Structures are given as structure tokens and as C-alpha cells.
Coordinates of C-alpha atoms in Angstrom, one line a residue:
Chain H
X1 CA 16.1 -13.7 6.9
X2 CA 18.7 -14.0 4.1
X3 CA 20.3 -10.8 3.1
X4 CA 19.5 -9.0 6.3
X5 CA 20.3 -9.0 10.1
X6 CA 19.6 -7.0 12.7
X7 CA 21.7 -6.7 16.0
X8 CA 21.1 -7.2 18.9
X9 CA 18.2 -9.3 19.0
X10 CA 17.5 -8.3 22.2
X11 CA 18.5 -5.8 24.8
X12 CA 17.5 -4.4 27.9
X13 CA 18.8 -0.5 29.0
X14 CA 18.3 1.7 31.3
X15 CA 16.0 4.7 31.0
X16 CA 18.4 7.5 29.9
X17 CA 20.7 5.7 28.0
X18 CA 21.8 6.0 24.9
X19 CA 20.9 2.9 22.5
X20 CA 22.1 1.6 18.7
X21 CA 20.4 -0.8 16.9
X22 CA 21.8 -2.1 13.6
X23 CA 20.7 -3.3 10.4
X24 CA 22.9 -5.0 8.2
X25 CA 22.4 -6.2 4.5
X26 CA 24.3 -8.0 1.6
X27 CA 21.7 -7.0 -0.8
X28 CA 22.6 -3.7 -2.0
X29 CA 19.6 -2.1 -1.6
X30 CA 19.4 1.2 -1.9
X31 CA 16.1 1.7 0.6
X32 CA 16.6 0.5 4.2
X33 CA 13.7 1.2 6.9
X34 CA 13.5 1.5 10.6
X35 CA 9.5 0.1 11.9
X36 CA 8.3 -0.6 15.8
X37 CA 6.0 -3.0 16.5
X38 CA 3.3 -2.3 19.1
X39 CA 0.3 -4.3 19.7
X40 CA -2.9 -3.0 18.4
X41 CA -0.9 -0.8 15.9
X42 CA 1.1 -2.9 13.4
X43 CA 4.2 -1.3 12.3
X44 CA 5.0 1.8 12.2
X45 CA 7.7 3.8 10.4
X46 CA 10.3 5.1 12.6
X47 CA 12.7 6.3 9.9
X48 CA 14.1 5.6 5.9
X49 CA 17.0 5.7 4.4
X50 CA 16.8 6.3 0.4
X51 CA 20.9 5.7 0.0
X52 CA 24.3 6.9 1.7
X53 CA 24.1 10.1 4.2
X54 CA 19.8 10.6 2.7
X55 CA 17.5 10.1 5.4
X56 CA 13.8 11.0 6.4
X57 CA 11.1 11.1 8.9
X58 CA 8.5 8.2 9.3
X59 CA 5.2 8.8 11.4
X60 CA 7.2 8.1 14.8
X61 CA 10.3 9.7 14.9
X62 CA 10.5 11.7 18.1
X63 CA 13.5 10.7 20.5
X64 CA 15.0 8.6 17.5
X65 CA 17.6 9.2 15.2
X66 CA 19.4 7.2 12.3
X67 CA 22.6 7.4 10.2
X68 CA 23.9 5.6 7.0
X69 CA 28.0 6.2 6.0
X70 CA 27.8 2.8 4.1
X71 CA 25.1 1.2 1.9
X72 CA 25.1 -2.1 3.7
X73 CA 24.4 -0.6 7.5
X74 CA 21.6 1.5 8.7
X75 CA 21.8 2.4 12.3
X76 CA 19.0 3.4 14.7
X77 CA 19.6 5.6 17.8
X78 CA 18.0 6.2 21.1
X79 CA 19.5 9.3 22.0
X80 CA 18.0 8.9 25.4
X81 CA 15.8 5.6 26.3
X82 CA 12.4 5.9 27.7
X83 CA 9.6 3.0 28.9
X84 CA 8.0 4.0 25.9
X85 CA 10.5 3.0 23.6
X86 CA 10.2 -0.8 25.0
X87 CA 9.1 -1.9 21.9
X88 CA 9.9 -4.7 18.8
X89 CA 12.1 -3.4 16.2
X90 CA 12.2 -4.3 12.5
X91 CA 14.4 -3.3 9.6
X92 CA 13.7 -3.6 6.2
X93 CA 15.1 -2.8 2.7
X94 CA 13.9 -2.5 -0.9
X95 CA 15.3 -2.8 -4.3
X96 CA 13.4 0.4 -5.1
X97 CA 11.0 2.7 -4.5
X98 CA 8.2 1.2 -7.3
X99 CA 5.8 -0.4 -5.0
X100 CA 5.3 -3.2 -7.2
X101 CA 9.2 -4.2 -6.0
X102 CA 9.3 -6.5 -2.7
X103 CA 10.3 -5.7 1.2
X104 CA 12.3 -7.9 3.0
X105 CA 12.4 -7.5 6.7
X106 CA 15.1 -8.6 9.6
X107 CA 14.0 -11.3 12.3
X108 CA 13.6 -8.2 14.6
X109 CA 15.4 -6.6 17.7
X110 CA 13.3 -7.0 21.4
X111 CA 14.1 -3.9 23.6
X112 CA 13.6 -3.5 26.7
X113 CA 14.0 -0.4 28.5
X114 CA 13.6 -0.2 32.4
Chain P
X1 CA -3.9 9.8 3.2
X2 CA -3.7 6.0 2.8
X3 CA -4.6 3.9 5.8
X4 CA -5.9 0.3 6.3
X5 CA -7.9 -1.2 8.5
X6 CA -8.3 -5.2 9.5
X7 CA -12.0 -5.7 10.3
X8 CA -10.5 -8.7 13.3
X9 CA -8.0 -8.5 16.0
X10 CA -8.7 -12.4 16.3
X11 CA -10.5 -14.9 14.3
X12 CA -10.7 -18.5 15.2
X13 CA -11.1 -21.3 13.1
X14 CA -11.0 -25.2 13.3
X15 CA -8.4 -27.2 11.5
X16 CA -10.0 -28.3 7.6
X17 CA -12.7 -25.0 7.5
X18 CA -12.2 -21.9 5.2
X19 CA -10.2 -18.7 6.6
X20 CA -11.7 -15.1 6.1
X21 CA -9.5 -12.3 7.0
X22 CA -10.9 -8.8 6.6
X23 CA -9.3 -5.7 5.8
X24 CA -10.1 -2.7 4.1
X25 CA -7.9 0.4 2.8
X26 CA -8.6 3.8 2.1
X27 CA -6.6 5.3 -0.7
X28 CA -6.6 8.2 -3.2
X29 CA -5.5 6.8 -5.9
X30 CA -5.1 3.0 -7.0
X31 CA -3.1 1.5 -4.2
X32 CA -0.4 -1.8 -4.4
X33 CA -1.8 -3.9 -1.0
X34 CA 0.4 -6.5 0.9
X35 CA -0.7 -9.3 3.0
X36 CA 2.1 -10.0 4.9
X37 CA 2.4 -13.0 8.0
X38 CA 4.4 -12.8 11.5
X39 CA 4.6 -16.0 13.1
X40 CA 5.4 -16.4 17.0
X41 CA 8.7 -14.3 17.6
X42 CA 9.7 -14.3 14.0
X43 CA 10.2 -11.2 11.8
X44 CA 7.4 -10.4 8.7
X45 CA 7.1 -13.0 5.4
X46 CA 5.4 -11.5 2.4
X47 CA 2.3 -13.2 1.6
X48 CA 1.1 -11.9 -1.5
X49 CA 0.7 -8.7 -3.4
X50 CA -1.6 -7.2 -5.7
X51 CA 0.0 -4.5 -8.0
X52 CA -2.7 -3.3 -10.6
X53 CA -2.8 -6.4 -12.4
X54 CA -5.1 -9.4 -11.9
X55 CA -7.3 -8.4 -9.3
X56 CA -7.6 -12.0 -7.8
X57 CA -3.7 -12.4 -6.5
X58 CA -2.4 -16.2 -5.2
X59 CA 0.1 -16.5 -2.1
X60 CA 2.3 -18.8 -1.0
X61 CA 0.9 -21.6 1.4
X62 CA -2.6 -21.9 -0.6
X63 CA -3.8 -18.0 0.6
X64 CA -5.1 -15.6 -2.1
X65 CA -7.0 -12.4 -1.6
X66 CA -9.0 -10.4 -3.9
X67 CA -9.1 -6.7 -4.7
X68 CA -12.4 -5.1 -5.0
X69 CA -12.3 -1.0 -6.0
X70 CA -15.8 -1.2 -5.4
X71 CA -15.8 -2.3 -1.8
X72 CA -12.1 -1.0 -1.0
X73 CA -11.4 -4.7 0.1
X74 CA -8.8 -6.6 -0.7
X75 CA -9.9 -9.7 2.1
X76 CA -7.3 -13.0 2.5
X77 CA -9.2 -16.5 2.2
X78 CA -8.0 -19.9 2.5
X79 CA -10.6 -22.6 1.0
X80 CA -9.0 -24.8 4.4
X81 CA -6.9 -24.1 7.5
X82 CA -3.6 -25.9 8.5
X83 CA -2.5 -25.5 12.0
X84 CA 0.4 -24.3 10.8
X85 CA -1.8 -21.1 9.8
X86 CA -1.8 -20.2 13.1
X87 CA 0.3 -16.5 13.4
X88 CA -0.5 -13.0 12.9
X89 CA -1.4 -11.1 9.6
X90 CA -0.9 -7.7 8.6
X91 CA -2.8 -5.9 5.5
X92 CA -0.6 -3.3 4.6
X93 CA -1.1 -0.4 1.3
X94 CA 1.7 1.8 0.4
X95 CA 1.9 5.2 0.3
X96 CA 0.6 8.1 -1.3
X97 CA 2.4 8.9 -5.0
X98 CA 5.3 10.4 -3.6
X99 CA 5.8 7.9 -1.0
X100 CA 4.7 4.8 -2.3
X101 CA 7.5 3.3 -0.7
X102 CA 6.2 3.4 2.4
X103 CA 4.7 1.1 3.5
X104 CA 1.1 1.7 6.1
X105 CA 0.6 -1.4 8.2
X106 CA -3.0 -2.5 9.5
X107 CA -3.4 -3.0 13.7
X108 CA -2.9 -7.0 12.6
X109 CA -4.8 -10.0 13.1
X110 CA -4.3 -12.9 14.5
X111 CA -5.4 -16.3 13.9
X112 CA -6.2 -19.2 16.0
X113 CA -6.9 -22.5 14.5
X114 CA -8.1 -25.7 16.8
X115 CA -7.6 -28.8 16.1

């Protein structure tokens, strides 16, 4: 997706391990999103990002975490994997918060954890 | 709180016939609704939107949907299916006021069209 990538596309881990999942973009967009993909429950926020170093809690938070130092990269931690965290992950960003203004989301991140 | 909900996990249709795709939202307060479409191991393509304005909204790829107050509907019809069609589609209404950008995904559904 243009303006957007997500690394890495896929990964397997360990249970216990720490995991970082980033989200790059050339847009310059001030709000940057975490989701997971689940089947039978769409997406669902993990965590937001409204600009640099201002973060909140989406509806699934527990045993993440997420930092942005620069505009352009949003990074999502595992702190300490579990099965339940296997899961697809998706990153978008927004021009603003008016929700008449477009998302555009990443091609996604397949983890894996065993 | 907003939430949606898609009627279908799966409708099936033949190549050439219509597409229905159901979904209705719950919302305090006049909503903005997404359709959004996730083909096979690809990330999510925006659809169309409806924003307050005409309440009968036109996508890319021939889709439209219309938004109904009355009925809290805002369904996704194509007069006739391609088999490119075939993927999974998400309903999604932002957020509350304060957190319209957020978006609320529906559970999905997905299509199946035969040749």
C-alpha cells in the first residue's frame, strides 16, 4: 500500500519473547493505529498514536505496548509473546481525526507465536 | 457506544446476479460508515463512505450502499457480481464524538461467487 509499510510481514516467536512490529509511513500523518485481525471479530484496536511521544489505549491493549519518537514510525511491542497473540496485524494512519478524512492501512504483519 | 453488526458471515452468489451485504450499526449520534474490502492475504481497501451527505453513496468497482436512519442500515449492493468480487467485507462506523477516529469494525463477511 503506498505510503505505508509494515515490517515484518511475517514472523514466528517463541512464547515469552519479546516482539516489535513496525509501521512505517511517507505520508505525514499525524494519526497512526495498531489493529489485530481475528476471525469472527474484524479488527480491533490495539493502540493509537495522535502525533510524536502521544499515545492511547484501544479496546485490546493488554500485554501490548507502542512507542512513537518520530512521526514516520509507530512501533508495536509484545513485551512477552503468548499463543494468544498469534494473530494478523494491521497499521493504519490518518490525515486527521474528522471522520469524513480517509484510513489507509499496511498489507499487514502474520505472527505466529508458538 | 457505537458498534456494527454484519447480518452474514458468508453469502454466496453466482457470477452476473445482484450482491446484498447486510449490516447494521448502532450509534448515538449521526455516525460516518465505511465499507471497507480484504481480499485473500492482502491488507484493507476502502470501499466507500457515507459522511452525512447524500445518503445513497457510490464505490469503487460498481458497489454502493445506502444509509437508512430509519432502519440503522447502511447495506452494500451490487446490481451484478464479478468473480473478482470474491473477498471479505467489513462494515465499519467510527467512534463516538470524542473518538470519531476510531474506527469499530463489524465481525466481516465474506463472499463467495460461482461461476
Amino acid at each position: 500500500d503506498a505510503g505505508i509499510t509494515q515490517s515484518p510481514r511475517h514472523k514466528v516467536t517463541e512464547t515469552g519473547t519479546p516482539v516489535t512490529l513496525r509501521c512505517h509511513q511517507t505520508e505525514n500523518h499525524r494519526y497512526m493505529y495498531w489493529y489485530r485481525q481475528d476471525p469472527g471479530h474484524g479488527l480491533r484496536l490495539i493502540h493509537y498514536s495522535y502525533g510524536v511521544k502521544d499515545t492511547d489505549k484501544g479496546e485490546v491493549s493488554d500485554g501490548y505496548s507502542v512507542s512513537r519518537s518520530k512521526t514516520e514510525d509507530f512501533l508495536l511491542t509484545l513485551e512477552s509473546a503468548t499463543s494468544s497473540q498469534t494473530s494478523v496485524y494491521f497499521c493504519a494512519i490518518s490525515e486527521s481525526s474528522r471522520e469524513n478524512y480517509g484510513y489507509t492501512f499496511g498489507s499487514g504483519t502474520r505472527l505466529t507465536v508458538v | 457506544a457505537q458498534s456494527v453488526t454484519q447480518l452474514d458471515s458468508h453469502v454466496s452468489v453466482s457470477e452476473g446476479t445482484p450482491v446484498l451485504l447486510r449490516c447494521n450499526y448502532s450509534s448515538s449520534y449521526s455516525p460516518s460508515l465505511f465499507w471497507y474490502v480484504q481480499h485473500p492475504n492482502k491488507g484493507l481497501q476502502l470501499l466507500l463512505k457515507y459522511t452525512s451527505a447524500a445518503t445513497l453513496v457510490k464505490g469503487i468497482n460498481g458497489f454502493e450502499a445506502e444509509f437508512k436512519k430509519s432502519e440503522t442500515s447502511f447495506h452494500l449492493t451490487k446490481p451484478s457480481a464479478h468473480m473478482s468480487d470474491a473477498a471479505e467485507y467489513f462494515c465499519v462506523v467510527t467512534g463516538h464524538r470524542d473518538s470519531s477516529y476510531k474506527l469499530i469494525f463489524g465481525s466481516g463477511t465474506r463472499l463467495l461467487v460461482r461461476p
